[in-house]
Amino acid sequence: PPAYTSIYDPQTNTWNRGANVPELVHHFQAVPYAGKIYVAGAWTDIDRKQVGISHVWVYDPAADTWTQGPEIPEHRRRGGGGAIVYDDHLYLIAGNVGGHGPPAEAKTWLDRMDLATGNWEELPDAPHRRDHFQAAVVDGRIYAAAGRTSDVVGFIDSTVAVVDVYDIAKGSWSSLNDAPIPTERAGTPTAAVGKYIVVAGGEGFGKAWSETEALDTETGTWHVLDHLNIQRHGTQMFYFDGALWIAGGSSGQGGTGTGRRLVDLEVFRFGE
């Protein structure tokens, strides 16, 4: 059944229940634009199959309403990829068609939607297939870090070490072959903080992870930050008011089989 929207007020430290989401959606990275929240590149469940949603969903926090946005081209629908907004466009990066294990297909796709018109265009493919990751943008460059290829037997450990970078102005990809992510994992929340790409949590190799690592996009070096208090994957992290915020997710690999569904909220404040 459709889930409701959970709303956290940091000033009062309280949670409230918002509008129901019109469609079951999962394995996505939501992005903000012009005071609204956009969900694209998600899966929904149809006849026990994981199918890419047909339209973008848009949430208006001021009105507490969900509306159906532009249609996603049928041949490019998928879940488990990254999403960012830059210069009035929404970008969908990589992802997966079909779900987990064969015959699913991990993709290298890059698509861009004009947020004013709803029109889509296909951009150059990424150098590496990946899904179950999130993307971030710094100085006009999109970074795809962590994740895996979930279309193979034993997919849970089929992690991707290399970081791929798309230069929006140049319209071309490169790979940071000399700066692989130190801890390979998938299902990782990611956020941009200044010149850094921060990757936290994740799953793989028999567990959920609490590791938090930051890529310096100017030097191409990784730094280890304080670990999460609770290991988790399958959620999202964002930077707000000088801090990183993360809530929910699962504390065990592959859902709740070895862990629990989390209701905990954690905050990482820089310089404290």
PDB file of C-alpha atoms in Angstrom:
ATOM      1  CA  PRO A   1       0.000   0.000   0.000  1.00  0.00           C
ATOM      2  CA  PRO A   2       1.110   3.621  -0.489  1.00  0.00           C
ATOM      3  CA  ALA A   3       3.176   5.053   2.349  1.00  0.00           C
ATOM      4  CA  TYR A   4       2.712   8.429   3.944  1.00  0.00           C
ATOM      5  CA  THR A   5       5.229  11.248   3.986  1.00  0.00           C
ATOM      6  CA  SER A   6       7.198  11.737   7.214  1.00  0.00           C
ATOM      7  CA  ILE A   7       8.088  15.356   8.003  1.00  0.00           C
ATOM      8  CA  TYR A   8      10.743  16.383  10.506  1.00  0.00           C
ATOM      9  CA  ASP A   9      10.882  19.880  12.019  1.00  0.00           C
ATOM     10  CA  PRO A  10      14.438  20.557  13.278  1.00  0.00           C
ATOM     11  CA  GLN A  11      13.310  23.622  15.241  1.00  0.00           C
ATOM     12  CA  THR A  12      10.861  21.648  17.398  1.00  0.00           C
ATOM     13  CA  ASN A  13      12.609  18.262  17.066  1.00  0.00           C
ATOM     14  CA  THR A  14       9.301  16.619  16.153  1.00  0.00           C
ATOM     15  CA  TRP A  15       7.981  14.375  13.396  1.00  0.00           C
ATOM     16  CA  ASN A  16       4.611  14.779  11.675  1.00  0.00           C
ATOM     17  CA  ARG A  17       2.650  12.703   9.203  1.00  0.00           C
ATOM     18  CA  GLY A  18       2.052  14.191   5.763  1.00  0.00           C
ATOM     19  CA  ALA A  19       0.171  13.180   2.645  1.00  0.00           C
ATOM     20  CA  ASN A  20       0.166   9.646   1.305  1.00  0.00           C
ATOM     21  CA  VAL A  21       2.502   8.943  -1.598  1.00  0.00           C
ATOM     22  CA  PRO A  22       0.242   8.112  -4.581  1.00  0.00           C
ATOM     23  CA  GLU A  23       2.362   5.154  -5.715  1.00  0.00           C
ATOM     24  CA  LEU A  24       4.664   2.681  -3.999  1.00  0.00           C
ATOM     25  CA  VAL A  25       8.185   3.925  -4.792  1.00  0.00           C
ATOM     26  CA  HIS A  26      11.557   2.675  -3.622  1.00  0.00           C
ATOM     27  CA  HIS A  27      15.231   2.630  -4.613  1.00  0.00           C
ATOM     28  CA  PHE A  28      15.429   6.308  -5.560  1.00  0.00           C
ATOM     29  CA  GLN A  29      17.298   9.522  -4.707  1.00  0.00           C
ATOM     30  CA  ALA A  30      14.918  12.445  -4.174  1.00  0.00           C
ATOM     31  CA  VAL A  31      16.120  15.930  -5.157  1.00  0.00           C
ATOM     32  CA  PRO A  32      14.884  19.439  -4.219  1.00  0.00           C
ATOM     33  CA  TYR A  33      14.082  22.182  -6.730  1.00  0.00           C
ATOM     34  CA  ALA A  34      12.227  25.494  -6.344  1.00  0.00           C
ATOM     35  CA  GLY A  35      10.775  24.544  -2.976  1.00  0.00           C
ATOM     36  CA  LYS A  36       9.539  21.135  -4.107  1.00  0.00           C
ATOM     37  CA  ILE A  37      10.905  17.572  -3.971  1.00  0.00           C
ATOM     38  CA  TYR A  38      11.242  15.465  -7.111  1.00  0.00           C
ATOM     39  CA  VAL A  39      11.263  11.656  -7.261  1.00  0.00           C
ATOM     40  CA  ALA A  40      12.405  10.032 -10.505  1.00  0.00           C
ATOM     41  CA  GLY A  41      14.279   6.887 -11.366  1.00  0.00           C
ATOM     42  CA  ALA A  42      12.443   4.775  -8.804  1.00  0.00           C
ATOM     43  CA  TRP A  43      11.032   1.265  -8.816  1.00  0.00           C
ATOM     44  CA  THR A  44       7.464   0.299  -8.099  1.00  0.00           C
ATOM     45  CA  ASP A  45       6.197  -3.247  -7.581  1.00  0.00           C
ATOM     46  CA  ILE A  46       3.945  -4.740 -10.262  1.00  0.00           C
ATOM     47  CA  ASP A  47       3.110  -8.458 -10.070  1.00  0.00           C
ATOM     48  CA  ARG A  48       6.095  -8.919  -7.739  1.00  0.00           C
ATOM     49  CA  LYS A  49       8.404  -7.377 -10.342  1.00  0.00           C
ATOM     50  CA  GLN A  50      10.406  -4.199  -9.782  1.00  0.00           C
ATOM     51  CA  VAL A  51       9.449  -1.831 -12.577  1.00  0.00           C
ATOM     52  CA  GLY A  52      10.628   1.709 -13.206  1.00  0.00           C
ATOM     53  CA  ILE A  53       7.961   4.324 -12.464  1.00  0.00           C
ATOM     54  CA  SER A  54       6.340   5.877 -15.526  1.00  0.00           C
ATOM     55  CA  HIS A  55       6.239   9.487 -14.315  1.00  0.00           C
ATOM     56  CA  VAL A  56       8.158  11.825 -12.066  1.00  0.00           C
ATOM     57  CA  TRP A  57       6.441  12.467  -8.715  1.00  0.00           C
ATOM     58  CA  VAL A  58       6.570  15.958  -7.185  1.00  0.00           C
ATOM     59  CA  TYR A  59       5.954  16.788  -3.527  1.00  0.00           C
ATOM     60  CA  ASP A  60       5.051  20.329  -2.430  1.00  0.00           C
ATOM     61  CA  PRO A  61       5.920  20.710   1.290  1.00  0.00           C
ATOM     62  CA  ALA A  62       3.998  23.973   1.612  1.00  0.00           C
ATOM     63  CA  ALA A  63       0.758  22.403   0.406  1.00  0.00           C
ATOM     64  CA  ASP A  64       1.532  18.857   1.621  1.00  0.00           C
ATOM     65  CA  THR A  65       0.497  17.456  -1.754  1.00  0.00           C
ATOM     66  CA  TRP A  66       1.906  15.008  -4.281  1.00  0.00           C
ATOM     67  CA  THR A  67       1.341  15.584  -8.006  1.00  0.00           C
ATOM     68  CA  GLN A  68       2.286  13.606 -11.082  1.00  0.00           C
ATOM     69  CA  GLY A  69       5.074  15.220 -13.074  1.00  0.00           C
ATOM     70  CA  PRO A  70       6.438  14.613 -16.570  1.00  0.00           C
ATOM     71  CA  GLU A  71       6.442  11.145 -18.100  1.00  0.00           C
ATOM     72  CA  ILE A  72       9.740   9.261 -18.105  1.00  0.00           C
ATOM     73  CA  PRO A  73      10.545   7.754 -21.536  1.00  0.00           C
ATOM     74  CA  GLU A  74       9.470   4.116 -21.422  1.00  0.00           C
ATOM     75  CA  HIS A  75      12.775   2.731 -22.704  1.00  0.00           C
ATOM     76  CA  ARG A  76      14.758   4.612 -19.998  1.00  0.00           C
ATOM     77  CA  ARG A  77      12.741   3.749 -16.876  1.00  0.00           C
ATOM     78  CA  ARG A  78      14.771   2.249 -14.040  1.00  0.00           C
ATOM     79  CA  GLY A  79      15.516   2.360 -10.317  1.00  0.00           C
ATOM     80  CA  GLY A  80      18.522   2.327  -8.040  1.00  0.00           C
ATOM     81  CA  GLY A  81      20.384   5.146  -9.760  1.00  0.00           C
ATOM     82  CA  GLY A  82      21.617   8.574  -8.770  1.00  0.00           C
ATOM     83  CA  ALA A  83      19.828  11.895  -9.240  1.00  0.00           C
ATOM     84  CA  ILE A  84      20.939  15.510  -8.992  1.00  0.00           C
ATOM     85  CA  VAL A  85      19.580  18.937  -9.967  1.00  0.00           C
ATOM     86  CA  TYR A  86      21.815  21.480 -11.675  1.00  0.00           C
ATOM     87  CA  ASP A  87      21.018  24.624 -13.650  1.00  0.00           C
ATOM     88  CA  ASP A  88      17.254  23.958 -13.860  1.00  0.00           C
ATOM     89  CA  HIS A  89      17.711  20.375 -15.032  1.00  0.00           C
ATOM     90  CA  LEU A  90      17.268  17.021 -13.335  1.00  0.00           C
ATOM     91  CA  TYR A  91      19.885  14.384 -14.123  1.00  0.00           C
ATOM     92  CA  LEU A  92      19.407  10.616 -13.719  1.00  0.00           C
ATOM     93  CA  ILE A  93      22.642   8.653 -13.562  1.00  0.00           C
ATOM     94  CA  ALA A  94      23.061   4.912 -14.209  1.00  0.00           C
ATOM     95  CA  GLY A  95      20.631   2.617 -12.324  1.00  0.00           C
ATOM     96  CA  ASN A  96      19.072  -0.759 -12.996  1.00  0.00           C
ATOM     97  CA  VAL A  97      16.275  -2.221 -15.083  1.00  0.00           C
ATOM     98  CA  GLY A  98      14.553  -5.208 -13.523  1.00  0.00           C
ATOM     99  CA  GLY A  99      15.738  -5.410  -9.931  1.00  0.00           C
ATOM    100  CA  HIS A 100      18.153  -7.798  -8.272  1.00  0.00           C
ATOM    101  CA  GLY A 101      20.001 -10.625 -10.019  1.00  0.00           C
ATOM    102  CA  PRO A 102      19.601 -12.008 -13.559  1.00  0.00           C
ATOM    103  CA  PRO A 103      17.891 -11.093 -15.844  1.00  0.00           C
ATOM    104  CA  ALA A 104      18.070  -7.508 -14.504  1.00  0.00           C
ATOM    105  CA  GLU A 105      20.437  -5.076 -16.228  1.00  0.00           C
ATOM    106  CA  ALA A 106      22.696  -2.507 -14.564  1.00  0.00           C
ATOM    107  CA  LYS A 107      22.990   0.563 -16.776  1.00  0.00           C
ATOM    108  CA  THR A 108      25.471   3.269 -17.745  1.00  0.00           C
ATOM    109  CA  TRP A 109      22.691   5.664 -18.805  1.00  0.00           C
ATOM    110  CA  LEU A 110      22.688   9.405 -18.239  1.00  0.00           C
ATOM    111  CA  ASP A 111      19.462  11.320 -18.861  1.00  0.00           C
ATOM    112  CA  ARG A 112      18.546  14.961 -18.376  1.00  0.00           C
ATOM    113  CA  MET A 113      15.094  16.478 -17.881  1.00  0.00           C
ATOM    114  CA  ASP A 114      14.378  20.173 -18.374  1.00  0.00           C
ATOM    115  CA  LEU A 115      12.466  21.119 -15.224  1.00  0.00           C
ATOM    116  CA  ALA A 116      10.642  23.927 -17.038  1.00  0.00           C
ATOM    117  CA  THR A 117       9.385  21.908 -19.996  1.00  0.00           C
ATOM    118  CA  GLY A 118       9.532  18.301 -18.790  1.00  0.00           C
ATOM    119  CA  ASN A 119      11.452  17.304 -21.918  1.00  0.00           C
ATOM    120  CA  TRP A 120      14.079  14.548 -21.683  1.00  0.00           C
ATOM    121  CA  GLU A 121      17.334  14.027 -23.548  1.00  0.00           C
ATOM    122  CA  GLU A 122      19.866  11.220 -23.539  1.00  0.00           C
ATOM    123  CA  LEU A 123      23.441  12.171 -22.729  1.00  0.00           C
ATOM    124  CA  PRO A 124      26.704  10.161 -23.051  1.00  0.00           C
ATOM    125  CA  ASP A 125      26.858   6.879 -21.147  1.00  0.00           C
ATOM    126  CA  ALA A 126      28.988   6.616 -18.016  1.00  0.00           C
ATOM    127  CA  PRO A 127      32.224   4.592 -18.208  1.00  0.00           C
ATOM    128  CA  HIS A 128      30.979   1.985 -15.703  1.00  0.00           C
ATOM    129  CA  ARG A 129      27.678   0.274 -14.977  1.00  0.00           C
ATOM    130  CA  ARG A 130      26.404   0.801 -11.441  1.00  0.00           C
ATOM    131  CA  ASP A 131      23.237   0.864  -9.326  1.00  0.00           C
ATOM    132  CA  HIS A 132      22.314   1.097  -5.637  1.00  0.00           C
ATOM    133  CA  PHE A 133      24.247   4.339  -5.232  1.00  0.00           C
ATOM    134  CA  GLN A 134      23.575   8.076  -5.048  1.00  0.00           C
ATOM    135  CA  ALA A 135      25.169  10.938  -6.937  1.00  0.00           C
ATOM    136  CA  ALA A 136      26.257  14.462  -6.012  1.00  0.00           C
ATOM    137  CA  VAL A 137      27.366  17.542  -7.927  1.00  0.00           C
ATOM    138  CA  VAL A 138      30.267  19.908  -7.169  1.00  0.00           C
ATOM    139  CA  ASP A 139      31.286  22.829  -9.423  1.00  0.00           C
ATOM    140  CA  GLY A 140      29.312  21.567 -12.398  1.00  0.00           C
ATOM    141  CA  ARG A 141      30.616  18.016 -12.166  1.00  0.00           C
ATOM    142  CA  ILE A 142      28.484  15.000 -11.284  1.00  0.00           C
ATOM    143  CA  TYR A 143      30.180  12.333  -9.155  1.00  0.00           C
ATOM    144  CA  ALA A 144      29.068   8.700  -9.197  1.00  0.00           C
ATOM    145  CA  ALA A 145      30.721   6.862  -6.308  1.00  0.00           C
ATOM    146  CA  ALA A 146      30.143   3.471  -4.661  1.00  0.00           C
ATOM    147  CA  GLY A 147      27.294   1.155  -5.695  1.00  0.00           C
ATOM    148  CA  ARG A 148      27.351  -2.213  -7.427  1.00  0.00           C
ATOM    149  CA  THR A 149      26.087  -4.122 -10.472  1.00  0.00           C
ATOM    150  CA  SER A 150      22.953  -5.903  -9.276  1.00  0.00           C
ATOM    151  CA  ASP A 151      22.379  -7.922 -12.448  1.00  0.00           C
ATOM    152  CA  VAL A 152      24.766 -10.788 -11.688  1.00  0.00           C
ATOM    153  CA  VAL A 153      24.713 -13.891  -9.510  1.00  0.00           C
ATOM    154  CA  GLY A 154      26.099 -12.875  -6.119  1.00  0.00           C
ATOM    155  CA  PHE A 155      25.180  -9.260  -6.835  1.00  0.00           C
ATOM    156  CA  ILE A 156      25.251  -8.172  -3.187  1.00  0.00           C
ATOM    157  CA  ASP A 157      29.070  -8.095  -3.289  1.00  0.00           C
ATOM    158  CA  SER A 158      29.544  -6.964  -6.911  1.00  0.00           C
ATOM    159  CA  THR A 159      30.681  -3.503  -5.808  1.00  0.00           C
ATOM    160  CA  VAL A 160      32.150  -0.764  -8.007  1.00  0.00           C
ATOM    161  CA  ALA A 161      35.355   0.831  -6.712  1.00  0.00           C
ATOM    162  CA  VAL A 162      36.054   3.466  -9.356  1.00  0.00           C
ATOM    163  CA  VAL A 163      34.517   6.959  -9.214  1.00  0.00           C
ATOM    164  CA  ASP A 164      33.087   8.338 -12.470  1.00  0.00           C
ATOM    165  CA  VAL A 165      32.767  12.084 -13.093  1.00  0.00           C
ATOM    166  CA  TYR A 166      30.588  13.858 -15.673  1.00  0.00           C
ATOM    167  CA  ASP A 167      31.570  17.390 -16.638  1.00  0.00           C
ATOM    168  CA  ILE A 168      28.276  19.068 -17.502  1.00  0.00           C
ATOM    169  CA  ALA A 169      29.792  21.964 -19.460  1.00  0.00           C
ATOM    170  CA  LYS A 170      32.055  19.702 -21.526  1.00  0.00           C
ATOM    171  CA  GLY A 171      29.458  16.953 -21.903  1.00  0.00           C
ATOM    172  CA  SER A 172      32.006  14.241 -21.214  1.00  0.00           C
ATOM    173  CA  TRP A 173      32.896  11.574 -18.629  1.00  0.00           C
ATOM    174  CA  SER A 174      36.152  10.710 -16.907  1.00  0.00           C
ATOM    175  CA  SER A 175      37.119   8.213 -14.196  1.00  0.00           C
ATOM    176  CA  LEU A 176      39.196   8.781 -11.069  1.00  0.00           C
ATOM    177  CA  ASN A 177      41.189   5.605 -11.528  1.00  0.00           C
ATOM    178  CA  ASP A 178      43.747   6.648  -8.915  1.00  0.00           C
ATOM    179  CA  ALA A 179      41.127   7.485  -6.275  1.00  0.00           C
ATOM    180  CA  PRO A 180      38.846   4.458  -5.740  1.00  0.00           C
ATOM    181  CA  ILE A 181      36.461   4.613  -2.810  1.00  0.00           C
ATOM    182  CA  PRO A 182      38.321   3.180   0.219  1.00  0.00           C
ATOM    183  CA  THR A 183      35.401   1.045   1.454  1.00  0.00           C
ATOM    184  CA  GLU A 184      33.510  -0.649  -1.357  1.00  0.00           C
ATOM    185  CA  ARG A 185      29.758  -0.896  -0.630  1.00  0.00           C
ATOM    186  CA  ALA A 186      26.340  -0.258  -2.128  1.00  0.00           C
ATOM    187  CA  GLY A 187      23.062   1.257  -0.974  1.00  0.00           C
ATOM    188  CA  THR A 188      25.051   4.308   0.097  1.00  0.00           C
ATOM    189  CA  PRO A 189      23.613   7.740   0.943  1.00  0.00           C
ATOM    190  CA  THR A 190      25.691  10.533  -0.623  1.00  0.00           C
ATOM    191  CA  ALA A 191      25.789  14.318  -0.269  1.00  0.00           C
ATOM    192  CA  ALA A 192      27.918  17.237  -1.443  1.00  0.00           C
ATOM    193  CA  VAL A 193      29.468  19.471   1.226  1.00  0.00           C
ATOM    194  CA  GLY A 194      31.520  22.275  -0.270  1.00  0.00           C
ATOM    195  CA  LYS A 195      34.260  20.646  -2.317  1.00  0.00           C
ATOM    196  CA  TYR A 196      33.643  17.240  -0.748  1.00  0.00           C
ATOM    197  CA  ILE A 197      31.523  14.263  -1.788  1.00  0.00           C
ATOM    198  CA  VAL A 198      30.494  12.428   1.386  1.00  0.00           C
ATOM    199  CA  VAL A 199      29.495   8.753   1.207  1.00  0.00           C
ATOM    200  CA  ALA A 200      28.047   7.082   4.312  1.00  0.00           C
ATOM    201  CA  GLY A 201      26.785   3.659   5.335  1.00  0.00           C
ATOM    202  CA  GLY A 202      25.914   1.025   2.779  1.00  0.00           C
ATOM    203  CA  GLU A 203      25.701  -2.760   2.569  1.00  0.00           C
ATOM    204  CA  GLY A 204      27.626  -5.732   1.218  1.00  0.00           C
ATOM    205  CA  PHE A 205      29.960  -8.530   2.252  1.00  0.00           C
ATOM    206  CA  GLY A 206      27.570  -9.797   4.889  1.00  0.00           C
ATOM    207  CA  LYS A 207      26.633  -6.638   6.743  1.00  0.00           C
ATOM    208  CA  ALA A 208      25.443  -3.052   6.769  1.00  0.00           C
ATOM    209  CA  TRP A 209      28.180  -0.430   7.115  1.00  0.00           C
ATOM    210  CA  SER A 210      28.708   2.643   9.289  1.00  0.00           C
ATOM    211  CA  GLU A 211      31.819   3.947   7.504  1.00  0.00           C
ATOM    212  CA  THR A 212      31.697   7.584   6.353  1.00  0.00           C
ATOM    213  CA  GLU A 213      34.237   8.790   3.798  1.00  0.00           C
ATOM    214  CA  ALA A 214      34.693  12.099   1.977  1.00  0.00           C
ATOM    215  CA  LEU A 215      36.278  12.679  -1.421  1.00  0.00           C
ATOM    216  CA  ASP A 216      38.149  15.975  -1.842  1.00  0.00           C
ATOM    217  CA  THR A 217      37.205  16.840  -5.420  1.00  0.00           C
ATOM    218  CA  GLU A 218      40.136  19.234  -5.764  1.00  0.00           C
ATOM    219  CA  THR A 219      42.900  16.814  -4.756  1.00  0.00           C
ATOM    220  CA  GLY A 220      41.242  13.471  -5.557  1.00  0.00           C
ATOM    221  CA  THR A 221      41.945  12.142  -2.077  1.00  0.00           C
ATOM    222  CA  TRP A 222      39.606  10.407   0.342  1.00  0.00           C
ATOM    223  CA  HIS A 223      39.275  11.251   4.048  1.00  0.00           C
ATOM    224  CA  VAL A 224      37.724   9.153   6.813  1.00  0.00           C
ATOM    225  CA  LEU A 225      35.050  10.903   8.889  1.00  0.00           C
ATOM    226  CA  ASP A 226      33.328   9.841  12.078  1.00  0.00           C
ATOM    227  CA  HIS A 227      31.338   6.646  11.597  1.00  0.00           C
ATOM    228  CA  LEU A 228      27.563   6.579  11.795  1.00  0.00           C
ATOM    229  CA  ASN A 229      26.242   5.668  15.240  1.00  0.00           C
ATOM    230  CA  ILE A 230      24.063   2.974  13.620  1.00  0.00           C
ATOM    231  CA  GLN A 231      25.097   1.114  10.483  1.00  0.00           C
ATOM    232  CA  ARG A 232      22.502   1.541   7.723  1.00  0.00           C
ATOM    233  CA  HIS A 233      21.743   1.457   4.019  1.00  0.00           C
ATOM    234  CA  GLY A 234      18.800   2.108   1.726  1.00  0.00           C
ATOM    235  CA  THR A 235      18.074   5.676   2.780  1.00  0.00           C
ATOM    236  CA  GLN A 236      19.201   9.201   1.890  1.00  0.00           C
ATOM    237  CA  MET A 237      21.453  11.823   3.440  1.00  0.00           C
ATOM    238  CA  PHE A 238      21.412  15.580   2.867  1.00  0.00           C
ATOM    239  CA  TYR A 239      23.314  18.690   3.897  1.00  0.00           C
ATOM    240  CA  PHE A 240      21.281  21.341   5.726  1.00  0.00           C
ATOM    241  CA  ASP A 241      22.110  24.144   8.143  1.00  0.00           C
ATOM    242  CA  GLY A 242      25.792  23.236   8.322  1.00  0.00           C
ATOM    243  CA  ALA A 243      25.205  19.552   9.078  1.00  0.00           C
ATOM    244  CA  LEU A 244      24.563  16.191   7.453  1.00  0.00           C
ATOM    245  CA  TRP A 245      21.219  14.571   8.291  1.00  0.00           C
ATOM    246  CA  ILE A 246      20.292  10.905   7.825  1.00  0.00           C
ATOM    247  CA  ALA A 247      17.232   8.966   8.976  1.00  0.00           C
ATOM    248  CA  GLY A 248      15.713   5.545   8.471  1.00  0.00           C
ATOM    249  CA  GLY A 249      17.087   2.758   6.323  1.00  0.00           C
ATOM    250  CA  SER A 250      17.936  -0.784   7.311  1.00  0.00           C
ATOM    251  CA  SER A 251      20.604  -1.892   9.783  1.00  0.00           C
ATOM    252  CA  GLY A 252      21.137  -5.265   8.103  1.00  0.00           C
ATOM    253  CA  GLN A 253      22.263  -6.372   4.681  1.00  0.00           C
ATOM    254  CA  GLY A 254      19.505  -7.011   2.173  1.00  0.00           C
ATOM    255  CA  GLY A 255      16.603  -5.454   4.061  1.00  0.00           C
ATOM    256  CA  THR A 256      15.528  -6.668   7.473  1.00  0.00           C
ATOM    257  CA  GLY A 257      16.777 -10.249   7.330  1.00  0.00           C
ATOM    258  CA  THR A 258      19.833  -9.526   9.453  1.00  0.00           C
ATOM    259  CA  GLY A 259      18.841  -6.177  10.937  1.00  0.00           C
ATOM    260  CA  ARG A 260      15.879  -3.936  11.517  1.00  0.00           C
ATOM    261  CA  ARG A 261      14.012  -1.119   9.849  1.00  0.00           C
ATOM    262  CA  LEU A 262      15.414   2.013  11.394  1.00  0.00           C
ATOM    263  CA  VAL A 263      13.478   4.978  12.730  1.00  0.00           C
ATOM    264  CA  ASP A 264      16.593   6.697  14.096  1.00  0.00           C
ATOM    265  CA  LEU A 265      17.716  10.155  12.981  1.00  0.00           C
ATOM    266  CA  GLU A 266      21.423  11.054  13.078  1.00  0.00           C
ATOM    267  CA  VAL A 267      23.157  14.411  12.565  1.00  0.00           C
ATOM    268  CA  PHE A 268      26.826  15.060  11.784  1.00  0.00           C
ATOM    269  CA  ARG A 269      27.915  18.626  12.585  1.00  0.00           C
ATOM    270  CA  PHE A 270      31.227  19.731  11.125  1.00  0.00           C
ATOM    271  CA  GLY A 271      33.823  21.078  13.537  1.00  0.00           C
ATOM    272  CA  GLU A 272      32.094  19.672  16.623  1.00  0.00           C
TER     273      GLU A 272
END
